[in-house]
Amino acid sequence: MSAVLSLAWKSLMNRKGSVILTLVAVALSVALFLGVDKARTGAREGFGNTISGTDLIVGAPTGSVNLLLYSVFRMGNATAEVSWPTYQKIADRPDVAWTVPISLGDSHRGFRVLGTTNDYFVHYKYGRRQPLKLAEGAEFSDLFDAVIGADVARELGYEIGTPLVLSHGLGAASLGAGHENRPFRVVGILAPTGTPVDRTVHVSLEAITAIHVGWETGAKNPLADTINEKMIRSFDLTPKTITAFFVGLERKGTILTTRRAINTNKGEPLMAIIPGEALAELWSVTAFAERALMAVSVFVIAVGLVSILTSILTSLNERRREMSILRAVGARPGHIFSLLVLEAGLVGFLGAVVGILLIHAILLVAGPMVEARYGVSLAGTGPGLTDLYTLLAVTLASLLIGMVPAWAAFRRSLADGLSVKV
Amino acid sequence: MTDLAIQIDGLRFAWKGNAPVLDVPAFTLARGERLFLRGPSGSGKSTLLGVIAGVLEADAGKVSVLGQDLASLSSSARDRMRADHLGVIFQMFNLVPYLSVVGNVTLPLKFSAARRKAVGGDAEAEAKRLLGRLGLTDEALLERRVSDLSVGQQQRVAAARALIGAPEIVIADEPTSALDADARDRFITLLSEEAARTGAALLFVSHDASLARLFDRAVDLAEINRAGVKA
């Protein structure tokens, strides 16, 4: 077999030009397939890493995916709010260890604003239960303090002490509809997390109430500007409603009963979701698109493999003489068969290896850019089992596909005998 | 053990659905004998060689190579027989284009343990020795692509390949038809000498009757083949 393998190798080297073209086709198809797969895994991991250590997320009844999306990923909007007394009732439950209320709805130059308490910095965890860390400055202590995510600071060039004005709603720069009269000040900048926290401006819950004084109808009351900061500070700024809250339990074992208790809350209807469960539900929604994408890239690999088949089949005629010579010096039909199968296998194997190297080189270069732009981390997708399995599958498939020309050559070598036709 | 390298009795062969090409009542080649088999093209020479080499199966009759009845062997056993005991030289285009000169000469050793054993350790040295005997001594020439060699050089490489590992029978099918007269005589002399040295029987087939003088014995295929097909 090793004799035939070395023959196959030399034969390929002799046809370098066309072999390299075939190899490139296979390599590109493998790189595309792995690229799609890695983007998919990267996105999943990125999403999965966004929240950890939180047992339940509670909000007004809506779809569980929707609640997860707006509370954790800052995507979409809440359709209803949770009243402060109801929140406090849940927070006071004996099986609840901690809660972090959040209030959404405002923005700053395209970044979402999250009203919360300093508990957020204690209990919100991401990745492998990593807490948020301040790169600079401190948590909020004054009413108009803001703690900004790493991306906000970087993209807007903000530093500690930079003043900022929030806008009502999510418009990038809704002049006139803003909270210009209530400027904030950056007091803290968070270290990068690779989660939506990086793109969030955090302020206190009271500040959210404060800037909405005079906005009780949903639009700005012309008299709002007559209320000065001193007056506001004297108001009771306890929020009337919040958007949602995160819950940590005393004991994990009670998670299902606690959830049921919250979901069947008497009075104001509530909905509690388990983050992991909601994520799984989200994946079941995206799975269809993912499968379609994977199917397309599998077909691209198939096209790459067919190009192996074509290149070998077209070379068979001109190699008829070579086969006769090999037969004459004692090669059995099996040798001819395995020669062609091995040629196909070698091209498939090398193509897959080049494709794997290619995609990793691309990830190395483009990974940081993708992460910066889309928040999808591809860094954790170094060479892994998927690459190995892909390599094996492509090699195996090319060996199988090589059997087609091998069979043709095998039949022909039996019929041709020793008579070498010119 | 028999003294006959090749023995044919009542061989008949026809390509599927066609008139018989071969009808050979008797033919023998003794061990170490150098036989000239004359036959014009289309007289069934190549078919006869295919039968002897065991890649074609006779429809009737008995073909024995080194005392082994080919009909009693499986096709893979016939392949092994050919690998171990037969060297073949074609009319032209004898060489595998992607192998070096030495790689072409040592090619049979890849398929035959018996010939590997006959060569002993260093196959490359043996290939170079044989090439040297056949007048290819230039090291630079041995490094060239085989397609860059002249036809005469290619045929000598093919001869070295047929001789390596000392097979008992060397079959040459019009190996000199592309050579000029001088080169042709020199080639046949060298081939004969080397065959004699290794003790191989030489079955040399050509349409050119003038070559018969260079051999121990000459046979006309038209005389032994009753099918006598002219294509």
XYZ file of C-alpha atoms in Angstrom:
653
model
C 0.000 0.000 0.000
C 2.825 2.405 0.834
C 4.250 1.762 -2.635
C 0.953 2.792 -4.193
C 0.703 5.789 -1.859
C 4.079 7.075 -3.015
C 3.013 6.505 -6.639
C -0.194 8.451 -5.985
C 1.766 11.280 -4.440
C 4.241 11.462 -7.351
C 1.425 11.295 -9.855
C -0.286 14.243 -8.153
C 2.932 16.249 -8.058
C 3.285 15.627 -11.767
C -0.070 17.296 -12.366
C 0.525 20.110 -9.896
C -1.392 22.754 -11.809
C -4.757 21.059 -11.983
C -4.273 19.379 -8.622
C -3.681 22.739 -6.928
C -6.844 24.155 -8.486
C -8.843 21.208 -7.182
C -7.158 21.516 -3.829
C -8.071 25.198 -3.629
C -11.703 24.371 -4.399
C -11.764 21.829 -1.586
C -9.889 24.143 0.776
C -12.272 27.056 0.183
C -15.324 24.869 0.662
C -13.941 23.450 3.905
C -12.991 26.928 5.108
C -16.504 28.188 4.371
C -18.090 25.265 6.185
C -15.901 25.669 9.246
C -16.305 29.447 9.151
C -20.087 29.118 9.256
C -19.825 26.562 12.018
C -17.457 28.694 14.061
C -19.571 31.812 13.662
C -22.555 29.773 14.828
C -20.733 28.343 17.853
C -19.197 31.726 18.568
C -22.599 33.390 18.533
C -24.050 30.697 20.770
C -21.211 30.894 23.198
C -21.363 34.675 23.159
C -25.062 34.610 23.927
C -24.690 31.842 26.460
C -21.897 33.717 28.214
C -23.881 36.919 28.521
C -25.571 36.025 31.759
C -24.646 33.575 34.470
C -25.360 33.229 38.143
C -28.847 34.646 37.718
C -31.501 32.074 38.554
C -34.590 33.844 37.273
C -35.462 36.884 35.221
C -38.842 38.355 36.080
C -40.887 40.795 34.026
C -44.383 41.514 32.839
C -45.922 38.554 30.972
C -44.601 38.302 27.427
C -42.764 35.662 25.415
C -39.872 34.190 27.378
C -37.487 34.828 24.471
C -38.683 38.423 24.320
C -38.122 38.939 28.047
C -34.635 37.450 27.740
C -33.823 39.566 24.692
C -34.780 42.915 26.142
C -33.598 42.342 29.706
C -30.225 40.795 28.887
C -29.425 41.540 25.262
C -30.977 45.018 25.028
C -32.914 43.866 21.985
C -36.536 44.847 21.491
C -38.714 46.460 24.097
C -40.787 45.545 27.068
C -44.501 45.666 26.382
C -45.406 46.268 30.010
C -43.731 47.109 33.287
C -43.620 45.672 36.780
C -44.894 47.826 39.602
C -42.528 48.683 42.426
C -44.659 47.150 45.222
C -44.948 43.864 43.321
C -41.179 43.863 42.793
C -40.685 44.417 46.517
C -43.081 41.638 47.345
C -41.032 39.177 45.316
C -37.747 40.572 46.612
C -38.945 39.970 50.168
C -39.725 36.311 49.564
C -37.696 34.103 51.926
C -36.382 31.916 49.107
C -35.000 34.941 47.263
C -31.425 35.801 48.141
C -31.015 38.914 46.019
C -32.702 40.900 43.299
C -31.457 43.474 40.834
C -34.138 45.728 39.342
C -33.595 47.171 35.884
C -35.338 49.938 34.035
C -34.960 50.398 30.295
C -36.330 52.802 27.713
C -33.837 55.611 27.323
C -30.723 55.852 25.248
C -27.587 57.843 24.760
C -26.325 58.317 21.229
C -27.498 54.879 20.171
C -26.458 53.098 23.357
C -29.179 51.775 25.656
C -29.502 53.228 29.119
C -30.096 50.847 31.993
C -31.414 52.137 35.284
C -30.462 49.878 38.180
C -28.931 49.817 41.648
C -25.354 49.288 42.726
C -26.369 45.664 43.430
C -26.115 45.203 39.677
C -22.343 45.424 39.931
C -22.367 42.843 42.712
C -24.787 40.228 41.381
C -24.798 40.493 37.589
C -22.349 37.909 36.316
C -21.323 36.763 32.861
C -19.208 34.006 31.297
C -17.961 31.688 34.005
C -19.610 33.647 36.810
C -17.308 36.574 36.360
C -18.530 39.764 38.053
C -18.388 43.129 36.316
C -15.169 44.995 36.984
C -14.563 48.702 36.897
C -11.639 49.619 34.699
C -11.734 53.157 36.009
C -13.664 55.216 38.531
C -16.425 54.023 40.835
C -20.042 52.910 41.002
C -22.712 55.598 41.165
C -23.016 57.530 44.365
C -24.775 60.688 43.200
C -28.152 60.924 41.482
C -26.725 61.961 38.103
C -23.778 59.560 37.992
C -23.367 57.186 35.075
C -21.227 54.040 34.720
C -20.557 53.245 31.068
C -19.596 50.038 29.301
C -16.200 49.595 27.632
C -17.544 50.027 24.087
C -19.423 53.189 24.996
C -16.255 54.700 26.416
C -14.145 53.632 23.465
C -16.532 54.573 20.677
C -17.575 57.895 22.134
C -14.170 58.687 23.604
C -15.638 59.283 27.056
C -13.561 59.557 30.190
C -14.307 59.924 33.857
C -16.059 63.254 34.302
C -17.427 63.529 30.743
C -20.941 64.964 30.881
C -23.671 63.156 28.938
C -27.305 63.739 28.151
C -29.836 60.929 27.798
C -32.547 60.851 25.145
C -36.037 59.665 25.711
C -36.672 56.516 23.731
C -34.148 54.873 21.504
C -33.543 57.476 18.782
C -29.871 58.050 18.198
C -30.087 61.812 18.605
C -33.642 62.883 19.269
C -33.142 66.583 19.859
C -35.924 68.272 21.691
C -37.132 64.904 22.889
C -34.163 64.631 25.174
C -33.332 65.085 28.778
C -30.945 67.971 28.069
C -31.838 69.665 31.298
C -30.675 66.718 33.346
C -27.021 66.137 32.386
C -25.174 63.136 33.779
C -21.501 62.676 34.528
C -19.393 59.582 33.862
C -18.099 58.258 37.192
C -17.077 54.767 36.184
C -16.008 52.813 33.127
C -16.436 49.031 33.126
C -13.796 46.624 31.857
C -14.732 44.910 28.578
C -16.887 41.795 28.971
C -17.778 40.847 25.390
C -21.465 41.120 26.370
C -24.127 43.799 25.772
C -23.000 45.348 29.077
C -20.153 46.882 27.065
C -22.709 48.849 25.047
C -24.803 50.039 27.961
C -24.942 53.266 29.946
C -25.798 52.448 33.560
C -27.491 54.966 35.821
C -29.367 54.650 39.093
C -33.067 53.819 39.187
C -33.697 57.129 40.932
C -32.023 58.968 38.082
C -34.438 57.347 35.640
C -37.315 58.633 37.766
C -35.667 62.015 38.055
C -35.220 62.628 34.364
C -38.786 61.649 33.724
C -40.260 64.173 36.112
C -42.607 66.097 33.883
C -42.800 63.200 31.384
C -45.573 61.356 33.167
C -47.819 61.429 30.098
C -45.133 59.923 27.898
C -44.235 63.253 26.317
C -42.480 66.244 27.767
C -44.638 68.568 29.811
C -43.805 72.174 28.920
C -43.518 72.873 32.615
C -40.839 70.176 33.075
C -38.039 72.646 32.488
C -39.254 74.841 35.278
C -38.424 72.173 37.808
C -34.807 72.655 38.775
C -32.325 70.083 39.983
C -32.618 71.091 43.597
C -36.357 70.531 43.531
C -35.913 67.150 41.932
C -33.463 66.035 44.547
C -36.071 66.823 47.182
C -38.668 64.584 45.510
C -39.282 60.976 46.450
C -37.532 59.323 43.529
C -38.515 55.746 44.303
C -39.608 54.383 40.908
C -43.258 53.524 40.396
C -42.411 50.808 37.917
C -39.395 48.919 36.677
C -38.917 46.957 33.444
C -37.748 43.672 34.901
C -35.546 42.247 37.618
C -32.925 39.571 38.042
C -33.342 37.106 40.896
C -30.814 35.014 42.769
C -32.161 32.239 45.001
C -31.083 31.091 48.453
C -31.057 27.502 47.235
C -30.964 26.408 43.592
C -33.257 23.520 44.415
C -36.253 25.787 44.772
C -35.933 27.281 41.308
C -38.999 25.561 39.855
C -41.277 26.173 42.809
C -40.168 29.790 43.066
C -40.800 30.253 39.385
C -44.244 28.761 39.709
C -44.976 31.001 42.694
C -43.962 34.091 40.712
C -45.852 33.019 37.595
C -49.021 32.509 39.629
C -48.560 35.722 41.608
C -51.875 37.033 42.923
C -52.624 40.543 41.837
C -50.229 41.771 39.160
C -49.432 39.026 36.645
C -45.701 38.275 36.349
C -43.529 36.037 34.320
C -40.303 34.396 35.521
C -37.907 32.696 33.156
C -34.808 30.599 33.687
C -32.111 32.194 31.476
C -30.708 28.880 30.219
C -34.166 27.640 29.302
C -35.035 30.816 27.441
C -31.710 30.619 25.594
C -32.515 27.073 24.556
C -35.845 28.311 23.264
C -34.057 31.060 21.350
C -31.783 28.456 19.769
C -34.752 26.397 18.700
C -35.957 29.492 16.839
C -32.610 30.120 15.173
C -31.893 26.426 14.605
C -33.803 26.425 11.335
C -31.706 29.211 9.848
C -28.560 27.606 11.210
C -29.454 24.289 9.668
C -30.133 25.947 6.330
C -26.770 27.679 6.500
C -24.981 24.473 7.438
C -26.773 22.613 4.660
C -25.611 25.191 2.134
C -22.029 24.905 3.290
C -22.205 21.109 3.214
C -23.338 21.400 -0.403
C -20.401 23.686 -1.105
C -18.121 20.944 0.244
C -19.904 18.491 -2.021
C -19.117 20.760 -4.970
C -15.477 20.770 -3.872
C -15.500 16.991 -3.765
C -17.105 16.768 -7.178
C -14.239 18.863 -8.527
C -11.883 16.114 -7.308
C -13.980 13.606 -9.196
C -13.987 15.701 -12.363
C -10.259 16.326 -12.329
C -9.434 12.646 -11.909
C -12.024 11.423 -14.398
C -10.789 13.813 -17.086
C -7.207 12.705 -16.495
C -8.075 9.029 -16.906
C -7.910 8.939 -20.694
C -4.449 10.408 -20.912
C -3.346 8.060 -18.140
C -4.506 4.912 -19.869
C -0.968 4.161 -21.001
C 0.389 4.718 -17.513
C -2.085 2.159 -16.192
C -0.971 -0.383 -18.798
C 2.657 0.139 -17.878
C 1.836 -0.364 -14.224
C -0.083 -3.524 -15.095
C 2.850 -4.786 -17.172
C 5.332 -4.380 -14.350
C 3.093 -6.392 -12.065
C 0.517 -4.015 -10.626
C -2.689 -5.877 -9.916
C -6.030 -4.290 -10.802
C -6.382 -3.650 -7.082
C -3.256 -1.521 -7.196
C -4.694 0.572 -10.043
C -7.913 0.908 -8.069
C -6.188 1.992 -4.883
C -3.847 4.326 -6.774
C -6.784 6.416 -7.955
C -8.673 6.173 -4.671
C -5.556 7.348 -2.837
C -5.032 10.231 -5.252
C -8.572 11.429 -4.546
C -8.070 10.879 -0.816
C -4.796 12.813 -0.811
C -6.339 15.787 -2.613
C -9.301 15.740 -0.215
C -7.062 15.421 2.833
C -4.646 18.161 1.763
C -7.515 20.395 0.664
C -9.166 19.995 4.054
C -5.894 20.689 5.871
C -5.336 23.841 3.811
C -8.964 24.856 4.397
C -8.611 24.418 8.150
C -5.384 26.422 8.212
C -7.043 29.068 6.042
C -10.063 29.544 8.284
C -7.896 29.728 11.388
C -5.661 32.298 9.744
C -8.767 34.294 8.816
C -10.152 34.014 12.348
C -6.840 35.116 13.771
C -6.859 38.246 11.634
C -10.562 39.000 11.378
C -11.662 37.615 14.752
C -10.946 40.781 16.750
C -12.703 42.920 14.118
C -15.789 40.713 14.135
C -15.842 40.766 17.909
C -15.556 44.543 18.017
C -18.261 45.026 15.436
C -20.803 42.317 16.195
C -19.915 41.271 19.711
C -19.515 37.689 18.546
C -16.343 36.245 19.977
C -14.548 33.846 17.651
C -11.525 33.687 19.901
C -12.650 30.584 21.738
C -12.891 28.657 18.481
C -9.292 27.516 18.129
C -8.504 24.204 16.425
C -10.859 21.663 17.883
C -12.690 18.436 17.381
C -14.925 19.938 14.701
C -11.858 20.583 12.559
C -10.656 17.046 13.132
C -14.049 15.540 12.287
C -14.341 17.712 9.197
C -10.871 16.613 8.113
C -11.792 12.967 8.603
C -15.167 13.327 6.895
C -13.755 15.161 3.871
C -10.903 12.663 3.525
C -13.290 9.744 3.803
C -15.717 11.305 1.329
C -12.923 11.909 -1.193
C -11.735 8.326 -0.820
C -15.303 7.203 -1.531
C -15.655 9.569 -4.461
C -12.279 8.360 -5.766
C -13.850 4.933 -6.190
C -15.767 6.186 -9.205
C -12.724 6.897 -11.417
C -10.911 4.002 -9.730
C -13.658 1.637 -10.810
C -13.532 2.986 -14.356
C -9.756 2.574 -14.504
C -10.017 -0.854 -12.911
C -12.479 -2.047 -15.563
C -10.441 -0.506 -18.314
C -7.151 -1.966 -17.132
C -8.733 -5.421 -17.223
C -9.964 -4.847 -20.779
C -6.815 -3.168 -22.068
C -4.476 -5.869 -20.950
C -0.937 -5.103 -21.956
C -1.715 -3.612 -25.327
C -0.805 0.021 -24.945
C -2.686 2.038 -27.482
C -0.909 5.065 -28.861
C 11.103 -27.716 -12.670
C 10.956 -27.621 -16.398
C 13.465 -26.461 -18.964
C 10.777 -24.547 -20.750
C 10.090 -20.925 -19.975
C 6.978 -20.857 -22.092
C 5.002 -23.748 -23.497
C 1.843 -23.384 -25.561
C -0.446 -26.241 -26.606
C -3.482 -25.714 -28.807
C -4.003 -22.091 -27.790
C -7.088 -20.389 -29.174
C -8.077 -16.838 -28.474
C -10.721 -14.527 -29.887
C -11.735 -11.057 -28.806
C -15.319 -11.133 -27.675
C -17.667 -11.773 -30.610
C -14.911 -11.650 -33.237
C -13.111 -14.197 -35.356
C -10.209 -15.987 -33.631
C -6.969 -14.021 -33.521
C -4.822 -16.828 -32.267
C -4.860 -20.505 -33.088
C -1.429 -21.729 -32.034
C -1.048 -25.541 -31.926
C 2.423 -25.415 -30.391
C 5.028 -22.917 -29.313
C 7.894 -23.143 -26.859
C 10.571 -20.907 -25.446
C 13.374 -22.595 -23.544
C 14.911 -21.075 -20.417
C 17.722 -18.705 -21.326
C 16.835 -18.928 -25.002
C 16.806 -15.794 -27.156
C 13.957 -16.134 -29.603
C 12.958 -13.838 -32.422
C 9.231 -13.926 -33.178
C 8.465 -12.286 -36.489
C 5.025 -11.005 -37.282
C 3.596 -8.058 -39.131
C 1.454 -5.679 -37.164
C -2.042 -7.023 -36.694
C -0.887 -10.628 -36.766
C -1.898 -11.160 -33.182
C 1.555 -10.584 -31.631
C 0.383 -8.275 -28.911
C -2.527 -10.558 -28.152
C -0.162 -13.515 -27.858
C 2.052 -11.544 -25.486
C -1.014 -10.552 -23.457
C -1.919 -14.233 -23.089
C 1.627 -15.180 -22.097
C 1.766 -12.309 -19.617
C -1.462 -13.556 -18.110
C -3.569 -10.459 -18.652
C -5.655 -12.180 -21.313
C -7.211 -15.595 -20.817
C -7.043 -18.229 -23.526
C -10.369 -19.570 -24.772
C -8.884 -23.028 -25.205
C -5.590 -24.837 -24.949
C -2.824 -24.717 -22.408
C -0.336 -21.942 -21.760
C 2.395 -22.785 -19.275
C 4.866 -20.258 -17.979
C 7.823 -21.748 -16.101
C 5.861 -24.973 -15.814
C 2.765 -23.291 -14.350
C -0.465 -23.707 -16.261
C -1.880 -20.186 -16.396
C -5.452 -21.482 -16.614
C -5.000 -23.077 -13.200
C -4.058 -19.764 -11.643
C -6.424 -17.082 -10.371
C -6.127 -13.707 -12.031
C -4.291 -12.310 -9.032
C -1.928 -15.288 -9.045
C -1.279 -14.572 -12.731
C -0.591 -10.946 -11.812
C 1.898 -12.131 -9.210
C 3.463 -14.522 -11.711
C 3.920 -11.635 -14.135
C 5.333 -9.369 -11.435
C 7.820 -11.999 -10.268
C 8.955 -13.648 -13.471
C 8.289 -11.369 -16.444
C 9.953 -8.227 -17.721
C 8.115 -6.360 -20.479
C 9.367 -3.763 -22.954
C 6.843 -1.999 -25.177
C 7.203 -0.433 -28.573
C 7.345 3.081 -27.123
C 6.112 5.253 -24.272
C 7.403 2.699 -21.816
C 7.912 4.984 -18.880
C 5.696 6.346 -16.141
C 5.925 10.096 -16.688
C 5.959 11.145 -13.051
C 8.739 8.830 -11.931
C 12.453 9.511 -12.267
C 14.635 7.324 -14.472
C 15.707 5.287 -11.449
C 12.123 5.282 -10.150
C 10.974 3.752 -13.418
C 13.658 1.084 -13.347
C 12.899 0.068 -9.763
C 9.124 0.133 -10.305
C 8.740 -3.686 -10.693
C 10.378 -4.148 -7.304
C 7.427 -2.366 -5.692
C 5.124 -5.100 -6.894
C 7.319 -8.174 -6.473
C 8.943 -9.380 -3.280
C 10.785 -12.067 -5.269
C 12.496 -9.514 -7.478
C 13.204 -7.276 -4.483
C 14.927 -10.248 -2.891
C 16.887 -11.014 -6.063
C 18.204 -7.452 -6.121
C 19.185 -7.561 -2.479
C 19.644 -4.374 -0.529
C 20.224 -1.335 -2.670
C 17.650 -1.128 -5.454
C 18.897 2.254 -6.634
C 22.477 1.030 -6.996
C 21.263 -2.008 -8.946
C 19.160 0.247 -11.204
C 22.182 2.440 -11.867
C 24.342 -0.607 -12.520
C 21.856 -1.916 -15.086
C 21.495 1.506 -16.690
C 25.280 1.724 -16.841
C 25.449 -1.657 -18.566
C 22.970 -0.379 -21.108
C 25.084 2.699 -21.699
C 23.249 5.212 -19.538
C 25.987 6.339 -17.213
C 25.487 10.089 -17.171
C 24.281 10.987 -13.662
C 22.741 14.228 -14.927
C 20.713 12.249 -17.425
C 19.321 10.109 -14.644
C 17.974 13.223 -12.932
C 16.082 14.408 -16.003
C 12.366 14.001 -16.494
C 11.795 10.792 -18.412
C 9.867 12.697 -21.078
C 13.054 14.662 -21.817
C 14.951 11.520 -22.752
C 15.410 10.479 -26.382
C 13.422 7.474 -27.573
C 16.588 5.358 -27.593
C 17.353 6.342 -24.033
C 13.776 5.663 -22.991
C 13.942 2.173 -24.491
C 17.138 1.430 -22.613
C 15.515 2.575 -19.372
C 12.634 0.224 -20.199
C 15.122 -2.587 -20.813
C 16.775 -1.976 -17.456
C 13.318 -2.087 -15.865
C 12.520 -5.385 -17.597
C 15.807 -6.888 -16.410
C 15.911 -5.697 -12.797
C 15.493 -8.408 -10.216
C 16.447 -11.055 -12.805
C 13.043 -12.268 -14.053
C 13.189 -15.560 -15.965
C 11.495 -14.161 -19.056
C 11.863 -10.829 -20.830
C 9.262 -9.972 -23.429
C 9.993 -7.189 -25.891
C 7.205 -6.013 -28.171
C 8.676 -4.107 -31.124
C 11.039 -2.217 -28.826
C 13.217 -0.963 -31.657
C 10.668 0.185 -34.195
C 11.240 3.834 -33.285
C 15.025 3.549 -33.404
C 17.345 4.026 -36.348
C 19.293 1.017 -37.620
C 22.476 1.689 -35.618
C 20.706 2.327 -32.364
C 18.498 -0.660 -33.026
C 21.355 -3.144 -33.388
C 23.155 -1.710 -30.389
C 19.995 -1.921 -28.304
C 19.381 -5.546 -29.247
C 22.975 -6.503 -28.541
C 22.917 -4.853 -25.130
C 19.562 -6.419 -24.301
C 20.746 -9.854 -25.387
C 23.931 -9.549 -23.379
C 22.147 -8.525 -20.259
C 19.515 -11.219 -20.683
C 22.304 -13.739 -21.050
C 23.976 -12.392 -17.927
C 20.841 -12.768 -15.791
C 19.880 -15.993 -17.503
C 16.589 -14.610 -18.738
C 14.849 -16.089 -21.750
C 14.244 -13.342 -24.298
C 11.118 -13.272 -26.437
C 11.678 -10.533 -28.974
C 8.799 -9.672 -31.255
C 9.183 -7.596 -34.400
C 7.882 -7.248 -37.918
C 11.440 -6.639 -39.134
C 12.803 -10.012 -40.360
C 16.296 -8.569 -40.786
C 16.735 -8.663 -37.003
C 16.446 -12.451 -36.890
C 20.206 -12.844 -37.356
C 20.797 -11.387 -33.893
C 18.966 -14.247 -32.105
C 19.430 -17.929 -31.287
C 16.261 -18.938 -33.072
C 13.582 -17.275 -35.189
C 9.919 -18.155 -35.520
C 7.403 -16.663 -37.887
C 4.091 -16.070 -36.190
C 2.283 -16.629 -39.487
C 3.670 -20.173 -39.486
C 2.629 -21.109 -35.981
C -0.657 -19.205 -35.890
C -3.294 -20.916 -37.985
C -5.764 -18.098 -37.417
C -3.483 -15.937 -39.518
C -5.563 -12.840 -39.220
C -4.528 -9.790 -41.161
C -5.892 -6.587 -39.818
